[in-house]
Short mmCIF file of C-alpha atoms in Angstrom, two decimals:
data_model
loop_
_atom_site.label_atom_id
_atom_site.label_comp_id
_atom_site.label_asym_id
_atom_site.label_seq_id
_atom_site.Cartn_x
_atom_site.Cartn_y
_atom_site.Cartn_z
CA MET A 16 -18.88 11.49 12.28
CA GLN A 17 -15.92 12.87 10.45
CA ARG A 18 -18.52 15.84 8.34
CA ALA A 19 -18.33 17.81 11.28
CA LEU A 20 -14.96 18.17 12.14
CA VAL A 21 -13.89 19.67 9.28
CA GLU A 22 -16.39 22.15 10.05
CA ARG A 23 -14.21 23.08 13.59
CA SER A 24 -11.66 24.16 11.50
CA LEU A 25 -13.22 26.93 10.26
CA ASP A 26 -14.06 27.97 13.80
CA THR A 27 -10.60 28.59 14.18
CA VAL A 28 -10.08 31.47 12.44
CA PRO A 29 -7.17 33.97 12.86
CA PRO A 30 -7.13 37.57 12.56
CA MET A 31 -5.06 37.99 9.30
CA ALA A 32 -7.49 40.16 6.50
CA GLY A 33 -4.73 42.08 5.74
CA ARG A 34 -2.78 38.08 4.80
CA LEU A 35 -5.71 36.72 2.46
CA LEU A 36 -6.07 40.17 0.70
CA LYS A 37 -2.32 40.25 -0.41
CA VAL A 38 -2.97 36.95 -2.02
CA SER A 39 -6.43 38.29 -3.88
CA SER A 40 -4.93 40.86 -5.29
CA VAL A 41 -1.51 38.62 -6.43
CA ALA A 42 -4.26 35.97 -7.59
CA THR A 43 -6.28 38.53 -9.21
CA ALA A 44 -3.81 40.17 -10.97
CA VAL A 45 -2.35 37.12 -12.30
CA PHE A 46 -5.71 36.24 -13.61
CA THR A 47 -6.41 39.72 -15.09
CA SER A 48 -3.18 39.73 -17.13
CA SER A 49 -3.66 36.07 -18.91
CA GLY A 50 -7.14 37.67 -19.79
CA PHE A 51 -5.30 40.21 -21.70
CA TYR A 52 -2.80 37.86 -23.65
CA LEU A 53 -5.47 36.12 -24.85
CA TYR A 54 -7.45 38.80 -26.27
CA ASN A 55 -8.39 37.99 -29.74
CA LYS A 56 -6.72 35.29 -29.55
CA HIS A 57 -8.47 31.31 -30.93
CA VAL A 58 -7.05 29.96 -26.91
CA ASP A 59 -9.07 28.16 -24.84
CA PRO A 60 -8.23 29.76 -21.20
CA SER A 61 -8.60 26.66 -19.60
CA ASP A 62 -5.82 25.52 -21.57
CA ILE A 63 -3.51 27.98 -20.18
CA SER A 64 -1.94 27.12 -16.98
CA LEU A 65 -1.50 30.84 -16.00
CA ILE A 66 -5.05 30.73 -16.49
CA ARG A 67 -5.89 27.88 -14.94
CA PHE A 68 -3.97 28.63 -11.75
CA GLY A 69 -5.08 32.17 -11.49
CA ARG A 70 -8.39 31.04 -11.15
CA ALA A 71 -7.57 28.56 -8.37
CA ALA A 72 -5.98 30.94 -6.47
CA ALA A 73 -9.21 34.16 -7.23
CA THR A 74 -11.29 30.73 -5.59
CA THR A 75 -9.31 30.18 -2.72
CA ALA A 76 -8.70 33.73 -1.68
CA VAL A 77 -12.59 34.37 -2.35
CA ILE A 78 -13.69 31.69 -0.55
CA SER A 79 -11.24 32.19 2.42
CA TYR A 80 -12.15 35.41 2.92
CA ASP A 81 -16.08 34.58 2.87
CA TYR A 82 -15.41 32.90 5.85
CA MET A 83 -13.54 35.21 8.25
CA SER A 84 -16.03 38.37 7.58
CA SER A 85 -19.76 36.32 7.48
CA LEU A 86 -18.40 34.84 11.11
CA ARG A 87 -16.75 37.02 12.71
CA ASN A 88 -18.87 39.65 14.16
CA VAL A 89 -21.11 36.78 14.57
CA GLU A 90 -21.37 34.68 18.36
CA HIS A 91 -20.14 30.73 18.02
CA GLY A 92 -22.96 27.74 18.69
CA THR A 93 -25.89 30.45 18.76
CA GLU A 94 -28.88 29.77 16.24
CA GLU A 95 -28.36 32.23 13.53
CA TYR A 96 -24.51 31.18 13.63
CA TRP A 97 -25.26 27.56 12.10
CA ALA A 98 -28.01 29.06 10.12
CA LEU A 99 -25.10 31.74 8.40
CA LYS A 100 -22.68 29.18 8.42
CA SER A 101 -24.69 26.73 6.18
CA LYS A 102 -25.13 29.88 3.53
CA VAL A 103 -21.13 30.35 4.09
CA HIS A 104 -20.91 26.82 3.66
CA ARG A 105 -23.32 26.05 0.63
CA ARG A 106 -21.94 29.73 -1.22
CA CYS A 107 -18.23 28.13 -1.11
CA ALA A 108 -18.90 24.74 -2.01
CA GLU A 109 -20.35 26.38 -5.25
CA ARG A 110 -17.83 27.99 -6.63
CA LEU A 111 -15.16 25.05 -6.22
CA ARG A 112 -17.68 23.55 -7.87
CA ASP A 113 -17.69 26.43 -10.40
CA LEU A 114 -14.05 25.78 -10.47
CA CYS A 115 -13.79 22.19 -10.83
CA CYS A 116 -16.06 22.68 -13.88
CA ALA A 117 -14.01 25.36 -15.40
CA ASN A 118 -10.12 23.61 -14.66
CA ARG A 119 -11.49 20.64 -15.75
CA GLY A 120 -9.89 17.34 -15.94
CA THR A 121 -8.13 16.70 -12.12
CA PHE A 122 -9.69 19.32 -10.12
CA ILE A 123 -12.98 17.12 -11.52
CA LYS A 124 -11.53 14.24 -10.20
CA VAL A 125 -10.27 15.73 -7.05
CA GLY A 126 -13.77 17.40 -6.80
CA GLN A 127 -15.93 14.06 -7.55
CA HIS A 128 -14.10 12.66 -4.44
CA LEU A 129 -14.77 14.82 -1.93
CA GLY A 130 -18.39 14.75 -3.14
CA ALA A 131 -17.79 11.22 -1.92
CA LEU A 132 -16.82 11.94 1.39
CA ASP A 133 -19.76 12.11 3.00
CA TYR A 134 -18.11 11.65 6.56
CA LEU A 135 -15.71 14.11 6.43
CA LEU A 136 -17.10 17.83 4.89
CA PRO A 137 -20.04 19.12 5.80
CA GLU A 138 -23.77 18.20 3.52
CA GLU A 139 -23.52 21.38 1.33
CA TYR A 140 -20.06 20.57 -0.20
CA THR A 141 -20.82 16.61 -0.56
CA SER A 142 -24.35 17.18 -2.26
CA THR A 143 -23.52 20.33 -4.05
CA LEU A 144 -20.20 18.51 -5.36
CA LYS A 145 -21.75 15.11 -6.54
CA VAL A 146 -23.33 16.29 -9.14
CA LEU A 147 -19.69 17.05 -10.80
CA HIS A 148 -20.49 13.69 -11.74
CA SER A 149 -23.03 14.43 -14.33
CA ARG A 150 -20.91 17.63 -15.35
CA ALA A 151 -17.36 16.13 -16.66
CA PRO A 152 -15.98 18.22 -19.58
CA GLN A 153 -17.21 16.41 -23.08
CA SER A 154 -14.23 16.47 -25.82
CA THR A 155 -15.28 17.17 -29.49
CA MET A 156 -15.28 14.80 -32.04
CA GLU A 157 -12.97 16.34 -33.61
CA GLU A 158 -10.48 15.45 -30.65
CA ILE A 159 -11.45 11.99 -30.52
CA GLU A 160 -10.84 11.29 -34.07
CA GLN A 161 -7.14 13.05 -33.21
CA VAL A 162 -6.08 10.75 -30.25
CA ILE A 163 -7.51 6.93 -31.98
CA ARG A 164 -5.91 8.66 -35.19
CA GLU A 165 -2.03 9.32 -32.85
CA ASP A 166 -2.78 5.98 -30.72
CA LEU A 167 -4.46 4.01 -33.06
CA GLY A 168 -2.69 4.71 -36.80
CA LYS A 169 -6.04 4.66 -38.32
CA GLU A 170 -9.01 6.57 -39.05
CA ILE A 171 -12.28 5.32 -37.15
CA GLY A 172 -13.98 3.72 -39.89
CA GLN A 173 -11.52 2.03 -41.01
CA LEU A 174 -11.64 0.35 -37.80
CA PHE A 175 -15.22 0.33 -36.97
CA ALA A 176 -18.14 -0.86 -38.69
CA SER A 177 -19.47 2.25 -36.78
CA PHE A 178 -19.11 4.91 -34.52
CA GLU A 179 -21.94 6.92 -32.13
CA ASP A 180 -20.60 10.44 -32.55
CA THR A 181 -22.35 11.56 -29.09
CA PRO A 182 -20.58 9.65 -25.98
CA GLN A 183 -22.37 7.29 -23.20
CA GLY A 184 -21.12 8.74 -20.99
CA ALA A 185 -18.05 11.71 -19.96
CA ALA A 186 -16.14 11.92 -17.48
CA SER A 187 -13.29 13.51 -15.62
CA LEU A 188 -10.60 11.84 -17.42
CA ALA A 189 -12.50 10.38 -20.85
CA GLN A 190 -15.67 9.58 -22.28
CA VAL A 191 -16.90 6.37 -23.71
CA HIS A 192 -18.10 6.05 -27.15
CA ARG A 193 -20.43 3.41 -28.19
CA ALA A 194 -19.39 1.45 -31.50
CA VAL A 195 -20.01 -1.89 -33.65
CA LEU A 196 -16.58 -3.86 -34.79
CA LYS A 197 -16.09 -4.92 -38.20
CA ASP A 198 -17.76 -8.52 -37.46
CA GLY A 199 -20.35 -6.99 -35.78
CA ARG A 200 -19.85 -7.02 -32.00
CA THR A 201 -20.96 -3.75 -30.51
CA VAL A 202 -18.04 -2.41 -27.98
CA ALA A 203 -17.48 0.59 -25.38
CA VAL A 204 -14.50 2.70 -26.88
CA LYS A 205 -13.42 4.89 -23.67
CA VAL A 206 -10.66 7.74 -24.87
CA GLN A 207 -9.13 9.56 -22.36
CA HIS A 208 -9.62 13.65 -23.10
CA PRO A 209 -6.72 15.33 -25.02
CA LYS A 210 -5.09 17.81 -22.68
CA VAL A 211 -4.93 15.68 -19.90
CA GLN A 212 -2.37 14.10 -19.90
CA THR A 213 -0.55 17.13 -19.93
CA GLN A 214 -2.53 19.67 -17.06
CA SER A 215 -2.21 16.69 -14.62
CA THR A 216 1.25 17.39 -13.28
CA LYS A 217 0.51 21.04 -13.17
CA ASP A 218 -3.05 21.40 -11.71
CA ILE A 219 -1.66 18.94 -8.65
CA PHE A 220 1.00 21.36 -8.05
CA VAL A 221 -1.58 24.19 -7.74
CA MET A 222 -3.53 22.36 -5.84
CA GLU A 223 -0.67 21.46 -3.74
CA PHE A 224 -0.15 25.01 -3.33
CA LEU A 225 -3.04 26.56 -2.83
CA LEU A 226 -3.86 23.63 0.24
CA GLN A 227 -0.26 24.69 1.33
CA ALA A 228 -1.70 29.01 1.57
CA VAL A 229 -4.59 27.40 3.37
CA HIS A 230 -3.51 25.53 5.48
CA TRP A 231 -1.60 28.48 6.43
CA LEU A 232 -4.10 30.59 6.70
CA PHE A 233 -6.36 27.71 9.20
CA PRO A 234 -3.85 25.92 11.20
CA ASP A 235 -6.18 23.21 11.96
CA PHE A 236 -7.66 22.59 7.93
CA ALA A 237 -4.91 20.01 7.13
CA PHE A 238 -5.42 17.71 4.09
CA MET A 239 -2.90 18.13 2.38
CA TRP A 240 -3.27 13.89 2.45
CA LEU A 241 -5.42 14.51 -0.53
CA VAL A 242 -3.09 16.02 -2.91
CA GLU A 243 -0.44 12.64 -1.80
CA GLU A 244 -2.79 10.88 -3.09
CA ALA A 245 -3.38 12.00 -6.33
CA LYS A 246 0.28 12.23 -7.15
CA LYS A 247 0.39 8.92 -6.85
CA ASN A 248 -2.82 7.73 -8.13
CA MET A 249 -3.56 10.59 -11.35
CA PRO A 250 -0.56 8.72 -12.88
CA LEU A 251 -1.85 4.68 -13.07
CA GLU A 252 -5.54 6.16 -13.73
CA LEU A 253 -4.55 7.93 -17.03
CA ASP A 254 -2.65 4.66 -18.40
CA PHE A 255 -5.62 2.43 -19.27
CA LEU A 256 -3.27 -0.38 -20.22
CA ASN A 257 -2.94 -0.84 -16.43
CA GLU A 258 -6.84 0.03 -16.58
CA GLY A 259 -7.24 -2.86 -18.63
CA ARG A 260 -4.67 -5.73 -16.88
CA ASN A 261 -6.76 -4.08 -13.61
CA ALA A 262 -10.05 -5.29 -15.62
CA GLU A 263 -8.45 -9.12 -16.43
CA LYS A 264 -6.92 -9.67 -13.37
CA VAL A 265 -10.04 -8.34 -10.77
CA ALA A 266 -12.47 -10.44 -13.41
CA GLU A 267 -9.31 -14.09 -12.85
CA MET A 268 -9.75 -12.90 -8.96
CA LEU A 269 -13.39 -13.24 -8.93
CA LYS A 270 -14.47 -15.67 -10.99
CA HIS A 271 -15.73 -17.56 -8.47
CA PHE A 272 -18.75 -14.82 -8.19
CA ASP A 273 -21.77 -15.98 -11.30
CA PHE A 274 -23.31 -12.57 -10.36
CA LEU A 275 -19.75 -10.21 -11.25
CA LYS A 276 -19.65 -9.09 -15.16
CA VAL A 277 -16.59 -7.32 -16.19
CA PRO A 278 -16.19 -6.40 -19.58
CA LYS A 279 -13.73 -8.65 -21.82
CA ILE A 280 -11.11 -6.28 -22.94
CA HIS A 281 -10.32 -5.49 -27.20
CA TRP A 282 -6.16 -5.18 -26.72
CA ASP A 283 -6.11 -4.72 -30.63
CA LEU A 284 -7.80 -1.90 -30.10
CA SER A 285 -6.64 -0.02 -26.61
CA THR A 286 -3.61 1.90 -25.68
CA LYS A 287 -2.26 3.82 -23.16
CA ARG A 288 -5.22 6.62 -23.82
CA ILE A 289 -7.64 4.69 -25.34
CA LEU A 290 -9.52 1.38 -23.81
CA THR A 291 -12.16 -0.70 -26.01
CA MET A 292 -13.75 -3.07 -24.39
CA ASP A 293 -16.67 -4.78 -24.60
CA PHE A 294 -19.91 -2.64 -24.16
CA ALA A 295 -22.45 -3.48 -21.39
CA GLU A 296 -25.80 -2.11 -20.75
CA GLY A 297 -27.13 -1.42 -16.96
CA GLY A 298 -29.39 1.26 -14.17
CA GLN A 299 -26.74 2.27 -11.63
CA VAL A 300 -26.49 0.49 -8.17
CA ASN A 301 -28.32 2.75 -6.86
CA ASP A 302 -31.25 3.71 -9.23
CA LYS A 303 -34.02 2.46 -6.61
CA GLU A 304 -37.01 2.53 -9.54
CA TYR A 305 -34.30 1.30 -12.07
CA MET A 306 -34.27 -2.25 -9.72
CA LYS A 307 -37.82 -2.18 -9.11
CA ASN A 308 -39.14 -1.78 -11.86
CA HIS A 309 -36.71 -4.82 -13.17
CA GLY A 310 -37.59 -7.11 -10.23
CA ILE A 311 -34.18 -6.84 -9.04
CA ASP A 312 -33.67 -7.67 -4.85
CA VAL A 313 -31.69 -4.44 -3.93
CA ASN A 314 -31.12 -6.46 -0.91
CA GLU A 315 -29.45 -9.24 -2.87
CA ILE A 316 -27.17 -6.53 -4.14
CA SER A 317 -25.96 -5.13 -1.79
CA ARG A 318 -25.52 -8.26 -0.47
CA ASN A 319 -23.63 -9.34 -3.31
CA LEU A 320 -21.54 -6.07 -3.82
CA GLY A 321 -20.22 -6.71 0.32
CA LYS A 322 -18.95 -10.04 -0.89
CA MET A 323 -17.85 -8.95 -3.84
CA TYR A 324 -15.45 -6.45 -1.81
CA SER A 325 -14.53 -8.64 1.71
CA GLU A 326 -13.01 -10.49 -1.24
CA MET A 327 -11.33 -8.23 -2.62
CA ILE A 328 -10.06 -6.17 0.65
CA PHE A 329 -9.79 -9.17 3.06
CA VAL A 330 -9.09 -12.09 0.96
CA ASN A 331 -6.65 -11.38 -2.22
CA GLY A 332 -5.56 -7.34 -1.03
CA PHE A 333 -6.61 -6.42 -4.83
CA VAL A 334 -9.14 -3.66 -4.14
CA HIS A 335 -10.79 -1.54 -6.85
CA CYS A 336 -11.54 1.80 -4.79
CA ASP A 337 -13.83 4.02 -7.32
CA PRO A 338 -16.79 2.18 -6.62
CA HIS A 339 -19.16 5.55 -7.15
CA PRO A 340 -22.46 4.60 -8.82
CA GLY A 341 -21.72 5.33 -12.26
CA ASN A 342 -18.99 3.14 -11.99
CA VAL A 343 -21.23 -0.91 -10.45
CA LEU A 344 -24.08 -1.02 -12.66
CA VAL A 345 -27.32 -4.08 -12.14
CA LYS A 346 -28.56 -5.55 -14.54
CA LYS A 347 -30.89 -8.76 -15.45
CA CYS A 348 -28.99 -10.84 -17.15
CA PRO A 349 -31.49 -12.36 -19.92
CA LYS A 350 -29.76 -16.19 -19.86
CA SER A 351 -30.50 -17.44 -16.05
CA ASN A 352 -32.49 -14.50 -15.61
CA LYS A 353 -30.68 -13.70 -12.96
CA ALA A 354 -29.35 -9.87 -11.24
CA GLN A 355 -25.72 -9.13 -12.22
CA ILE A 356 -23.69 -6.72 -10.80
CA VAL A 357 -21.23 -5.08 -13.71
CA LEU A 358 -18.09 -3.82 -12.76
CA LEU A 359 -16.42 -0.75 -15.06
CA ASP A 360 -13.61 1.87 -14.60
CA HIS A 361 -10.88 0.14 -13.33
CA GLY A 362 -8.39 2.39 -13.44
CA LEU A 363 -7.87 3.24 -9.67
CA TYR A 364 -6.61 -0.41 -7.36
CA GLN A 365 -5.04 -0.68 -4.02
CA ASP A 366 -2.73 -3.68 -3.63
CA LEU A 367 -2.44 -3.98 -0.18
CA ASN A 368 0.47 -5.28 1.36
CA GLN A 369 0.45 -8.55 3.22
CA ASP A 370 0.95 -7.47 6.55
CA PHE A 371 -1.27 -4.43 5.77
CA ARG A 372 -4.01 -6.39 5.06
CA MET A 373 -4.14 -9.32 8.35
CA ASP A 374 -3.92 -6.37 10.89
CA TYR A 375 -6.56 -4.74 8.46
CA CYS A 376 -8.18 -8.12 8.59
CA ARG A 377 -8.11 -8.54 12.51
CA LEU A 378 -9.20 -5.13 13.52
CA TRP A 379 -12.24 -5.98 11.91
CA GLN A 380 -12.53 -9.28 13.87
CA ALA A 381 -11.84 -6.68 16.77
CA LEU A 382 -14.56 -4.74 15.75
CA MET A 383 -17.28 -6.90 15.12
CA LYS A 384 -16.76 -8.69 18.28
CA ALA A 385 -16.11 -5.67 20.80
CA ASP A 386 -12.75 -6.91 21.76
CA LEU A 387 -11.21 -3.46 22.29
CA LYS A 388 -8.04 -4.78 23.30
CA GLY A 389 -7.77 -6.21 20.03
CA ILE A 390 -9.61 -2.74 18.56
CA GLU A 391 -6.71 -0.80 20.64
CA ARG A 392 -3.57 -3.14 19.54
CA TYR A 393 -4.85 -3.50 15.57
CA SER A 394 -5.18 0.24 15.45
CA ARG A 395 -1.84 0.97 16.62
CA ARG A 396 -0.67 -0.83 14.28
CA LEU A 397 -2.24 0.51 11.47
CA GLY A 398 -0.55 3.94 13.02
CA ALA A 399 -3.40 5.11 14.63
CA GLY A 400 -1.78 5.36 17.59
CA ASP A 401 -2.93 7.26 20.59
CA MET A 402 -5.72 8.26 18.48
CA TYR A 403 -7.26 4.16 18.16
CA PRO A 404 -10.88 4.98 19.64
CA LEU A 405 -11.20 7.79 16.96
CA PHE A 406 -9.89 5.25 13.83
CA ALA A 407 -12.64 3.14 15.34
CA CYS A 408 -15.31 5.85 14.88
CA VAL A 409 -13.91 6.93 11.24
CA LEU A 410 -13.90 3.89 9.67
CA THR A 411 -17.26 2.42 11.05
CA ALA A 412 -18.64 5.55 10.85
CA ARG A 413 -20.01 4.27 14.66
CA SER A 414 -20.52 6.13 17.74
CA TRP A 415 -17.61 4.81 20.25
CA THR A 416 -20.52 3.77 22.19
CA SER A 417 -21.83 1.69 19.13
CA VAL A 418 -18.18 -0.07 19.00
CA SER A 419 -17.72 -0.45 22.97
CA ASN A 420 -20.68 -2.61 22.37
CA GLY A 421 -19.92 -4.68 18.91
CA ILE A 422 -21.22 -3.12 15.67
CA SER A 423 -22.33 -6.26 14.42
CA GLN A 424 -24.92 -6.04 16.55
CA THR A 425 -26.10 -2.62 16.69
CA PRO A 426 -28.03 -1.35 14.79
CA VAL A 427 -27.69 2.25 12.79
CA THR A 428 -30.28 4.75 14.22
CA ASN A 429 -31.03 8.04 13.01
CA SER A 430 -30.30 9.19 16.61
CA GLU A 431 -27.12 8.12 15.98
CA ASP A 432 -25.76 9.15 13.91
CA VAL A 433 -27.01 12.48 15.18
CA GLU A 434 -24.70 12.46 17.79
CA ILE A 435 -22.05 11.50 15.93
CA GLN A 436 -22.33 14.67 13.92
CA THR A 437 -23.49 16.87 17.17
CA ASN A 438 -20.20 16.38 19.19
CA ALA A 439 -17.60 15.20 16.49
CA SER A 440 -16.46 19.06 16.26
CA LEU A 441 -13.96 18.61 19.30
CA TYR A 442 -12.32 16.21 17.38
CA LEU A 443 -10.80 18.26 14.32
CA PRO A 444 -7.21 18.55 15.14
CA GLU A 445 -7.36 14.99 15.92
CA ILE A 446 -8.55 14.19 12.60
CA SER A 447 -6.57 15.56 10.90
CA ASP A 448 -3.41 14.73 12.64
CA LEU A 449 -4.63 11.05 12.31
CA LEU A 450 -5.43 11.52 8.08
CA ASN A 451 -1.71 12.79 7.64
CA LYS A 452 -0.05 9.82 9.65
CA ILE A 453 -2.24 6.47 8.52
CA PRO A 454 -0.31 4.53 6.22
CA ARG A 455 -1.53 5.64 2.12
CA GLN A 456 -3.76 2.89 1.24
CA MET A 457 -5.57 3.32 3.98
CA LEU A 458 -6.93 6.18 2.55
CA LEU A 459 -8.46 4.68 -0.39
CA LEU A 460 -9.77 2.02 1.83
CA LEU A 461 -11.50 5.01 3.67
CA LYS A 462 -13.10 6.24 0.53
CA THR A 463 -14.11 3.01 -0.57
CA ASN A 464 -15.83 2.34 2.71
CA ASP A 465 -17.46 5.71 2.34
CA LEU A 466 -18.44 5.65 -1.64
CA LEU A 467 -19.88 2.04 -0.24
CA ARG A 468 -21.86 3.11 2.14
CA GLY A 469 -23.34 6.14 0.64
CA ILE A 470 -24.80 3.21 -1.63
CA GLU A 471 -26.21 0.99 1.32
CA THR A 472 -28.15 4.49 3.03
CA THR A 473 -29.65 5.33 -1.19
CA LEU A 474 -30.54 1.25 -1.01
CA GLU A 475 -31.72 1.63 2.54
CA THR A 476 -29.89 -1.73 3.47
CA ARG A 477 -27.23 -0.44 5.65
CA ALA A 478 -28.67 -1.88 8.95
CA SER A 479 -28.53 -5.39 7.44
CA ALA A 480 -26.20 -7.96 9.63
CA SER A 481 -25.37 -9.41 5.59
CA SER A 482 -22.88 -7.16 5.08
CA PHE A 483 -20.55 -8.10 8.80
CA ILE A 484 -21.50 -11.52 8.64
CA ASN A 485 -20.22 -11.81 4.85
CA MET A 486 -16.69 -9.72 6.19
CA SER A 487 -16.58 -12.37 9.07
CA ARG A 488 -16.15 -15.47 6.01
CA CYS A 489 -13.60 -13.08 4.46
CA CYS A 490 -11.60 -12.91 7.92
CA VAL A 491 -11.58 -16.04 8.76
CA ARG A 492 -10.81 -17.98 5.32
CA ALA A 493 -7.47 -14.35 5.17
CA VAL A 494 -6.40 -14.85 8.50
CA ALA A 495 -6.67 -18.85 7.79
CA ALA A 496 -4.78 -19.03 4.86
CA HIS A 497 -1.99 -17.02 6.27
CA LYS A 498 -1.89 -18.96 8.98
CA ARG A 499 -1.45 -22.03 7.00
CA SER A 500 1.13 -20.19 5.11
CA GLN A 501 3.29 -19.07 7.71
CA THR A 502 4.00 -22.97 8.73
CA ARG A 503 5.56 -25.85 7.45
CA SER A 504 4.14 -28.51 10.17
CA ARG A 505 1.72 -30.28 7.74
CA SER A 506 -0.50 -31.91 11.36
CA ARG A 507 -0.29 -28.04 11.92
CA ARG A 508 -1.93 -26.70 9.31
CA MET A 509 -4.99 -29.06 9.42
CA GLN A 510 -6.07 -28.49 12.81
CA ILE A 511 -5.58 -24.35 11.52
CA SER A 512 -7.84 -25.81 8.31
CA LEU A 513 -10.07 -27.84 10.76
CA LYS A 514 -10.47 -24.77 12.96
CA GLU A 515 -10.98 -22.45 10.06
CA THR A 516 -14.20 -25.28 9.27
CA ILE A 517 -15.71 -24.87 12.45
CA THR A 518 -16.03 -21.13 12.36
CA LEU A 519 -17.13 -21.29 9.15
CA TRP A 520 -20.23 -23.38 10.36
CA GLN A 521 -20.77 -21.45 12.78
CA ILE A 522 -20.94 -18.52 11.10
CA ASN A 523 -23.11 -20.31 8.65
CA VAL A 524 -25.56 -21.34 11.60
CA PHE A 525 -25.89 -17.26 12.65
CA GLU A 526 -26.78 -16.65 8.97
CA LEU A 527 -29.52 -19.02 9.23
CA PHE A 528 -30.76 -18.35 12.68
CA LEU A 529 -30.84 -14.45 11.25
CA TRP A 530 -33.05 -16.18 8.24
CA ALA A 531 -34.91 -17.44 10.35
CA LYS A 532 -36.18 -15.23 12.54
CA GLY A 533 -36.23 -12.39 10.31
CA SER A 534 -39.07 -14.97 7.81
CA MET A 535 -42.67 -15.17 8.29
CA LEU A 536 -42.44 -18.37 9.94
CA GLY A 537 -39.61 -16.95 12.13
CA CYS A 538 -42.14 -14.67 13.08
CA LEU A 539 -45.18 -16.84 13.90
CA VAL A 540 -42.94 -19.13 15.65
CA THR A 541 -41.56 -16.25 17.82
CA SER A 542 -45.52 -14.71 18.32
CA LEU A 543 -46.76 -17.84 19.19
CA LEU A 544 -44.02 -18.51 22.66
CA SER A 545 -44.99 -15.22 23.81
CA CYS A 546 -48.13 -16.32 23.27
CA PHE A 547 -47.46 -19.45 25.75
CA GLN A 548 -45.20 -17.78 27.46
CA TYR A 549 -47.84 -14.58 28.80
CA THR A 550 -51.13 -18.05 28.76
CA HIS A 551 -48.62 -19.71 31.60
#
């Protein structure tokens, strides 16, 4: 639904070509003068702030002018208009991707975030920007050695028995190398790109300036929340000691899930720019072919992923907010032969305050029960105001009809997705206002929801009722625990616990009913009953 909303911002193009030409001229002048400065100097242009700003400004100007000029003389709503608009989307998405690849670091990180917003941006953008997960920059071995030398005070050969020069993977902020410790244990060494720290603050300032310029040209295009989120989260993601603490916290918090594995941190070989942990192997969580070849049940993985995140969000309020496929691996445990989920990259977590968590919890309970009064009440408490129907649709990626009927009772259909995309363009100003109004912690939860939905869609498990059942259990437990903490009466606490037990039992019975209905025995019984009714 949200994906089509953004498109309307590009339909309201004001006649501002004169302004844009001025912006473009300044950007070109900056970029050209920077090129003269670097002539015959052994300097990487991507390290110069002036060059980075020039690239970003020039790309922003070109993209804006493309939308202004290309769609100006085409009648809105015609087949020609939509075909042309798709081509403009694709061209501009490729320009944005190339900018991210050229400027690297923070630009790639934000581009990856945009590529995950399937329900907010046009498909041409999300499909193009998704490749940034595999186009991250790679530091040279000399740069890696320098970071290790500066932070750990020793050469690689003094710290490790072996250290692979070729990284296992490179991300926007760091890259990971496989190494062997002196005692023979295999570890993964995550080393930050050396220039990211110094560039990130300047990059965020540039993004803020350019987004304000785009908003000036296209008033309906209000996405300043992206910059606000980057300002808050980038310093946390650049502190690898913080990432290590998050990893240990979530491992302890979810230790009752035997299917979850969080690599152990080696603190003696970790700093703010280096994180050393046990090496973990496996296939990406969206790799159906890998799971098929290794005998891993996609439904079990999807179910366990839902359990894990429901526990984080509703019960503990401590949420891993970057579950893109590269950070979630699956494998068969060699000892138990059971499927495991390996959770990586713990730099970005959301710590939900209790009032927010309870309101969010009760909102999802209302959504699953089609309690329209509850949906309105708790959406308002979460900042949605009069736009609570739109907020419910954004949160669930479902139509208001499905929300009204109960999302746990209404399967996802292709026709519903088409309906959402067709009607969504009416609400762009409202959704821009909504995203700028709701609490900042809600933005990361929306991103997390989108990433998880993307995994479910790839695994073809999105229509499964198991995710709602797991959410229901966690919501019941979370609300009961909160109520117990608010009373001193022993008898009242017992009443709350009894009601919790009964409700959880009802959920178990409902789950058993769904299992029986979907099993071969259930199908056979249903067929026999149908035959019996027909013959009588």
